[in-house]
């Protein structure tokens, strides 16, 4: 956190000053570790085992916050008899479809009460043709589940969880993660001691946890710990996802993601959501907050299609594009490489350096007809056709590449108005400081004027397929010489207004499903309350309460802590005076406190929904997690995840160890890209690749380097690509500090300067601590352009995706290292195999025989067989 | 390394987006000046707490002066010592020693002029020398010296030029007396200039270096004068002057070296490396010159020239030795550390101890008991 | 309560420095300093190595084979120290005292400031600084160092480096107030078991050789570890001895001249 979020880290330092214990779990000793009370080095890719060990510790030692667990989580709920745990099936859950690959979630359901996932992702299950759980659910509000509040029923979630983690002992943690037992116990005890009525603990994570083939389940494990300890919805608690680019949170909320509409509403699916009615049926919650979906989607459609949208034409629902499968980044690029795409927009991204398997990325770009790129300087992606390893090697010739590249210079954030949504959902406005130089224009300008040109182009069209463009509302006031659209106007539209008079609504509670309101994103409704840009508020903390509600604006409805109903006990009183935050004021008959209560304002703690209740009435007075279908924190996830209701330790796709817990080595639901140009190493103990590699960032650079390698003041701070190794590994491989090394995987070979450091320790693990595991650290900021250049770490990494969010496994892979500048810049995509291939089948399998087929070909488009993964 | 920046000055301020107005905007920049080492650190980057340094990086900045400066030391010394000799001769026997006085004045004048020129070479342009006389700052030996030089050089020139100017001879004589006085600081202030720095070697030898510099100045003046055609008496005077200088030089150089070497690391540049070699060469040359002058017999010009050249070379070598030794001393962080841990830093000047580390690691020149193996000074 | 003075300075608390180098960059950006070239040093995360004519803030990184206070690490005996170094704005400033041109002045904020329009590049300040801070830039010919953001102070703004520092490792303010805070901080750290914490150069008593630094530090290991001198001294404090020795030697030279002239008369004709 000190490395990548140094400004946010000041609060950690402040907490430390006030007596907080800071624990840092990281394979490397970083700037964060330097400030921590305790640094726990871990083998990359094994945190579920570590966190699972903590879950077990909490349960076995009765350290959980019983009242919270019983009332606010789904721990007491009884699960369907059909459910089988990984303990029973050697690493698989029940419901695996060995023919199509992937889980069917039916057996994971609550007994007699199937539920849907949260946050509009219910139909993710449908997508896989496994929607049994979701279908017809609307008739079955989920509060009907059976419960055992003694937590003793063997089929209640608490007991299932206990059994699931029963073998995650401190010894097992040591064996898998390389964390000494005493150190593990220190962490577990520190957490338990610092949780309960009087105290809370927080987790902070970022991509060290997400970039794994089971990334989403890492976070799930932390969620279980926090729910068991009662650390959610309370001040000082929570799980904070430190985000990446300045407004990456904003581009999740109003998404750049292919499968979501603004405010976490689902993108319509071609197969399932043919009509608006179907869409609403499939996506509206039966209980909880998502019962409001029709209001939100209708208002969004009204905002987009204005007068054209009405009840008579399903509010132009038909204009929305449909997803036909997986359109995630890696899948799209793989498809591109097979010649199935014609054009590509790269807006503020540098995939040739920043995305995995750079050579395959560039192969994709070579197959395009056109590429549009908007950035500050022509980066490695813009110049993939003339400056790349395969071109320097002569394997690809620029004259053979037909892709037409359009480069547009972009304005920087200092050169335009706009907003940043940060890690705590705080939307902060920023103002233009200087005019963008030359031809640089803001992205808003680009999109707006592109839209205008498209509208002009289709103005005379009589084709109905062009109606979405013709009917799109596209009226924003512009200003200045270059007709820059007014960003405030966009924000006002996002906030929403009453169609009749154009007056701003007061928040999402005002939204209607009859077309009388328009709102760009329901979740952000409130941000332009009273016609005032709330994100632009800058009242200093010293002039307001400690929660500082008047600094900028947070979604939803300016709440600073989500689910803060949980900061009070079931009766509505604070759990403790020390930790009081939001409570029930019986006299006034409403929730009140330091923050905006994240609850229905006047719903008394004693309220219980009646049978057959609908909509928001399904939320009981003790359901703090109002955006979950059952209002509870989910220790066990009956639906919504592709790889199991409980997190399970699987080894990374490429590992140094056989999974000590299960016969199933890897996440069975992981998404592999089986292509000749994307070879994987052996599942474990690959003699050619004996070391763990992890990749990461440095404070001095930013991601793929577009914002740092072109700037001398940053470049001089970290002028060259380097690798970090322990003195022990240096000794073993003959590496010397300051000299060069070559790092190789089956995908590529790169070179880097060597930084030998005691900040990296070899870890003892395996049975009886017999294995000494070395880890190699690689920052991934360099490429061939800019003021400082170097090899890109991502050339080494394979394409492989987590099944839930399609994230790549960049944090844990294997490889090897040798002294010297031996790299010949070979890339498997263009140079053929780099390493001697091992006999087919000589490595251990990643999957149990029972797995049979695994998910594949999620993308709607089929590659011509002869082109797939061909060697150039 | 590619594009040096939007305006080619490595600042990366696009002329369209910003103007140069910051605190360093006037800094003229053509090339990068890496302060970082050109070769990477090849050992394990873990501090050695038994003998801590920061990756052996210099603590101090090395003097930025070029070779013109030690030559200036030499020229200024020759000038001053010649001026003093001329003045003494003038007082003792203005007419009898006229030849000596005239030549000594010319040496003083030439030394002063050359010195000024050398300083300008080091500074880059003449106007910069003028800046030296903007203020008088007694705390700065360079300021004091600049004023001395500014006074002495024109006076010496005057005394030489007007030496044969008949009616103005009185003026010349007055000037001659004045430079006789100014010649003393002119010949010696450079030793104070060096001592009055943070460079441990130079600072350490502040009590002994003046004697060496002044002896050397005498050698320089005598060696040059020796090569002129003087009468027997004058030659004897010059030779005695020179011999005194050489003897004093050899004694002083021992004293300087012993002084510096009280702390091994401080004195080491006088023993080793380029500066050590120059130092030894200087001593040998002076000794040879002295020995030659002791050999009785023919005092012909040839021999005088050889003797003079040896003396000149010896005194020049000494200036360069001291100059380079100081640079080496600045480069060696341990020199400073040991100098100060050895009690020769602020404590010596003030009689009061500084806080030099965590409570139990403050010791100067003692072993720390709490953490065995961690030594305050080794 | 101490009366406010015009004395401004920095208290740099290295125990909260996270080595983010924001100070280094903010300084370059505000003052419009050039880069120093792109050199990989292999010295932990420090690639700028030292203060200089165009690096006025420099963050040092020390990988140390001993634990930091009560910190627990797998290694047991290891810690990583970071320290943001800067011109100390010494009470007795070697650079200023050595400067023959008067280019270096003490400002109304009690800081040490080089006036670039007056500096003639003589380089005497460079060797006068006991901390190796000020340096002359070769292609410019003048000496440069931290101005303590004189331009910002005049505008009543905090120096750029302190402003950018996320953890308040660099604290800017009234010197007396900073001293008070620093003493308190050390006491607190001692209480918490970080016995090694101490102040470096906080005042005259702490560092008689410089009579105290306006930019002083809280350190946890000996100064050498951070490339700081343990017992620095403003060179002028020792100048008297040098001048006296010179005077004696100069008299010696005059005596030699007298002797040479007079004894010549005795033996001559
Ligand atoms: N200075 C700077 N700041 C940035 C960025 C930048 O590039 N530079 N990028 C921004 C972006 S886009 C993002 S997403 C965030 C990312 O912020 P972070 O997630 O903090 O960034 P990383 O350095 O990629 O990864 C964090 C740490 O995870 C560790 N790690 C690797 N594998 C594992 C593992 O299996 N388990 C555990 N526990 N740790 C592991 C790495 O050693 C590394 O120290 O930072 C943002 N902030
Ligand atoms: N091995 C490995 N790979 C990784 C990661 C890892 O940890 N390890 N982390 C991953 C993560 S979390 C991320 S986020 C990605 C980042 O990877 P990328 O997003 O590909 O990399 P960036 O360099 O951040 O690209 C952003 C570009 O946007 C430009 N830009 C900045 N502002 C604007 C603007 O206002 N408009 C426009 N049009 N352009 C702008 C910048 O100049 C920059 O070139 O890398 C991923 N890849
Ligand atoms: S770069 Fe921006 S987002 Fe990142 S830590 Fe600094 S201030 Fe925060
Ligand atoms: S640290 Fe050096 S440059 Fe700064 S004021 Fe003191 S003597 Fe001058
Ligand atoms: S270089 Fe400039 S600032 Fe330094 S002493 Fe000389 S004149 Fe003064
Ligand atoms: S005070 Fe100003 S000039 Fe000095 S280091 Fe800080 S930012 Fe740079
Ligand atoms: S900005 Fe502050 S925390 Fe960051 S390196 Fe500088 S002093 Fe340390
Ligand atoms: Mo990211």
PDB file of N, CA, C and O and ligand atoms in Angstrom, chain B residues 142, chain C residues 95 98-104 114 118-126 134 136 141-143, ligand 5:
ATOM      1  N   UNK B 142      38.823  32.768   1.207  1.00  0.00           N
ATOM      2  CA  UNK B 142      38.889  33.089  -0.219  1.00  0.00           C
ATOM      3  C   UNK B 142      38.601  34.576  -0.435  1.00  0.00           C
ATOM      4  O   UNK B 142      39.211  35.224  -1.294  1.00  0.00           O
TER       5      UNK B 142
ATOM      6  N   UNK C  95      28.862  26.788   3.975  1.00  0.00           N
ATOM      7  CA  UNK C  95      28.778  27.311   2.610  1.00  0.00           C
ATOM      8  C   UNK C  95      28.731  28.839   2.641  1.00  0.00           C
ATOM      9  O   UNK C  95      29.457  29.510   1.918  1.00  0.00           O
ATOM     10  N   UNK C  98      31.863  30.566   3.800  1.00  0.00           N
ATOM     11  CA  UNK C  98      32.960  30.480   2.842  1.00  0.00           C
ATOM     12  C   UNK C  98      32.737  31.330   1.599  1.00  0.00           C
ATOM     13  O   UNK C  98      33.687  31.640   0.884  1.00  0.00           O
ATOM     14  N   UNK C  99      31.492  31.660   1.346  1.00  0.00           N
ATOM     15  CA  UNK C  99      31.191  32.302   0.059  1.00  0.00           C
ATOM     16  C   UNK C  99      31.842  33.686  -0.012  1.00  0.00           C
ATOM     17  O   UNK C  99      31.527  34.580   0.771  1.00  0.00           O
ATOM     18  N   UNK C 100      32.753  33.891  -0.959  1.00  0.00           N
ATOM     19  CA  UNK C 100      33.476  35.161  -1.009  1.00  0.00           C
ATOM     20  C   UNK C 100      32.665  36.280  -1.669  1.00  0.00           C
ATOM     21  O   UNK C 100      33.024  37.441  -1.550  1.00  0.00           O
ATOM     22  N   UNK C 101      31.613  35.924  -2.364  1.00  0.00           N
ATOM     23  CA  UNK C 101      30.913  36.945  -3.144  1.00  0.00           C
ATOM     24  C   UNK C 101      29.684  37.473  -2.448  1.00  0.00           C
ATOM     25  O   UNK C 101      29.045  38.404  -2.949  1.00  0.00           O
ATOM     26  N   UNK C 102      29.299  36.847  -1.373  1.00  0.00           N
ATOM     27  CA  UNK C 102      28.062  37.263  -0.731  1.00  0.00           C
ATOM     28  C   UNK C 102      26.844  36.721  -1.449  1.00  0.00           C
ATOM     29  O   UNK C 102      25.719  37.156  -1.226  1.00  0.00           O
ATOM     30  N   UNK C 103      27.084  35.734  -2.343  1.00  0.00           N
ATOM     31  CA  UNK C 103      25.939  35.158  -3.054  1.00  0.00           C
ATOM     32  C   UNK C 103      25.038  34.400  -2.088  1.00  0.00           C
ATOM     33  O   UNK C 103      23.827  34.352  -2.258  1.00  0.00           O
ATOM     34  N   UNK C 104      25.657  33.789  -1.077  1.00  0.00           N
ATOM     35  CA  UNK C 104      24.853  33.029  -0.130  1.00  0.00           C
ATOM     36  C   UNK C 104      24.474  33.926   1.036  1.00  0.00           C
ATOM     37  O   UNK C 104      25.328  34.537   1.664  1.00  0.00           O
ATOM     38  N   UNK C 114      21.078  30.719  -1.837  1.00  0.00           N
ATOM     39  CA  UNK C 114      22.087  31.095  -2.830  1.00  0.00           C
ATOM     40  C   UNK C 114      21.423  31.972  -3.882  1.00  0.00           C
ATOM     41  O   UNK C 114      20.444  31.577  -4.503  1.00  0.00           O
ATOM     42  N   UNK C 118      24.335  36.273  -8.326  1.00  0.00           N
ATOM     43  CA  UNK C 118      25.560  36.809  -7.733  1.00  0.00           C
ATOM     44  C   UNK C 118      26.670  35.770  -7.702  1.00  0.00           C
ATOM     45  O   UNK C 118      27.847  36.091  -7.820  1.00  0.00           O
ATOM     46  N   UNK C 119      26.277  34.525  -7.577  1.00  0.00           N
ATOM     47  CA  UNK C 119      27.273  33.456  -7.500  1.00  0.00           C
ATOM     48  C   UNK C 119      28.208  33.524  -8.699  1.00  0.00           C
ATOM     49  O   UNK C 119      27.773  33.663  -9.834  1.00  0.00           O
ATOM     50  N   UNK C 120      29.505  33.404  -8.434  1.00  0.00           N
ATOM     51  CA  UNK C 120      30.461  33.439  -9.537  1.00  0.00           C
ATOM     52  C   UNK C 120      31.093  32.088  -9.791  1.00  0.00           C
ATOM     53  O   UNK C 120      32.035  31.963 -10.550  1.00  0.00           O
ATOM     54  N   UNK C 121      30.561  31.082  -9.098  1.00  0.00           N
ATOM     55  CA  UNK C 121      31.034  29.736  -9.391  1.00  0.00           C
ATOM     56  C   UNK C 121      32.398  29.412  -8.834  1.00  0.00           C
ATOM     57  O   UNK C 121      33.060  28.494  -9.308  1.00  0.00           O
ATOM     58  N   UNK C 122      32.843  30.157  -7.800  1.00  0.00           N
ATOM     59  CA  UNK C 122      34.181  29.907  -7.282  1.00  0.00           C
ATOM     60  C   UNK C 122      34.301  28.529  -6.661  1.00  0.00           C
ATOM     61  O   UNK C 122      35.393  27.988  -6.512  1.00  0.00           O
ATOM     62  N   UNK C 123      33.173  27.949  -6.243  1.00  0.00           N
ATOM     63  CA  UNK C 123      33.201  26.576  -5.734  1.00  0.00           C
ATOM     64  C   UNK C 123      33.643  26.451  -4.294  1.00  0.00           C
ATOM     65  O   UNK C 123      33.804  25.335  -3.791  1.00  0.00           O
ATOM     66  N   UNK C 124      33.820  27.571  -3.620  1.00  0.00           N
ATOM     67  CA  UNK C 124      34.358  27.465  -2.265  1.00  0.00           C
ATOM     68  C   UNK C 124      33.294  26.959  -1.280  1.00  0.00           C
ATOM     69  O   UNK C 124      33.599  26.316  -0.295  1.00  0.00           O
ATOM     70  N   UNK C 125      32.038  27.250  -1.581  1.00  0.00           N
ATOM     71  CA  UNK C 125      30.969  26.734  -0.734  1.00  0.00           C
ATOM     72  C   UNK C 125      30.932  25.218  -0.777  1.00  0.00           C
ATOM     73  O   UNK C 125      30.596  24.556   0.208  1.00  0.00           O
ATOM     74  N   UNK C 126      31.270  24.674  -1.956  1.00  0.00           N
ATOM     75  CA  UNK C 126      31.166  23.231  -2.151  1.00  0.00           C
ATOM     76  C   UNK C 126      32.004  22.477  -1.128  1.00  0.00           C
ATOM     77  O   UNK C 126      31.544  21.500  -0.528  1.00  0.00           O
ATOM     78  N   UNK C 134      25.743  21.298  -1.104  1.00  0.00           N
ATOM     79  CA  UNK C 134      25.760  22.240  -2.230  1.00  0.00           C
ATOM     80  C   UNK C 134      26.776  21.774  -3.272  1.00  0.00           C
ATOM     81  O   UNK C 134      27.803  21.194  -2.940  1.00  0.00           O
ATOM     82  N   UNK C 136      28.374  22.621  -7.480  1.00  0.00           N
ATOM     83  CA  UNK C 136      28.391  23.498  -8.639  1.00  0.00           C
ATOM     84  C   UNK C 136      28.056  22.683  -9.867  1.00  0.00           C
ATOM     85  O   UNK C 136      28.554  21.579 -10.043  1.00  0.00           O
ATOM     86  N   UNK C 141      27.980  26.421 -14.214  1.00  0.00           N
ATOM     87  CA  UNK C 141      29.077  27.161 -13.616  1.00  0.00           C
ATOM     88  C   UNK C 141      28.737  27.796 -12.288  1.00  0.00           C
ATOM     89  O   UNK C 141      29.541  28.528 -11.729  1.00  0.00           O
ATOM     90  N   UNK C 142      27.549  27.539 -11.769  1.00  0.00           N
ATOM     91  CA  UNK C 142      27.206  28.146 -10.484  1.00  0.00           C
ATOM     92  C   UNK C 142      26.812  27.085  -9.465  1.00  0.00           C
ATOM     93  O   UNK C 142      26.544  25.941  -9.810  1.00  0.00           O
ATOM     94  N   UNK C 143      26.757  27.505  -8.230  1.00  0.00           N
ATOM     95  CA  UNK C 143      26.428  26.561  -7.160  1.00  0.00           C
ATOM     96  C   UNK C 143      24.934  26.598  -6.873  1.00  0.00           C
ATOM     97  O   UNK C 143      24.306  27.658  -6.903  1.00  0.00           O
TER      98      UNK C 143
HETATM   99  S1  LIG D   5      30.264  29.104  -5.850  1.00  0.00           S
HETATM  100 FE1  LIG D   5      28.866  30.816  -5.681  1.00  0.00          FE
HETATM  101  S2  LIG D   5      27.739  30.435  -3.861  1.00  0.00           S
HETATM  102 FE2  LIG D   5      29.498  29.111  -3.806  1.00  0.00          FE
HETATM  103  S3  LIG D   5      30.981  30.203  -2.654  1.00  0.00           S
HETATM  104 FE3  LIG D   5      31.338  30.687  -4.757  1.00  0.00          FE
HETATM  105  S4  LIG D   5      30.157  32.503  -5.138  1.00  0.00           S
HETATM  106 FE4  LIG D   5      29.437  31.677  -3.238  1.00  0.00          FE
END
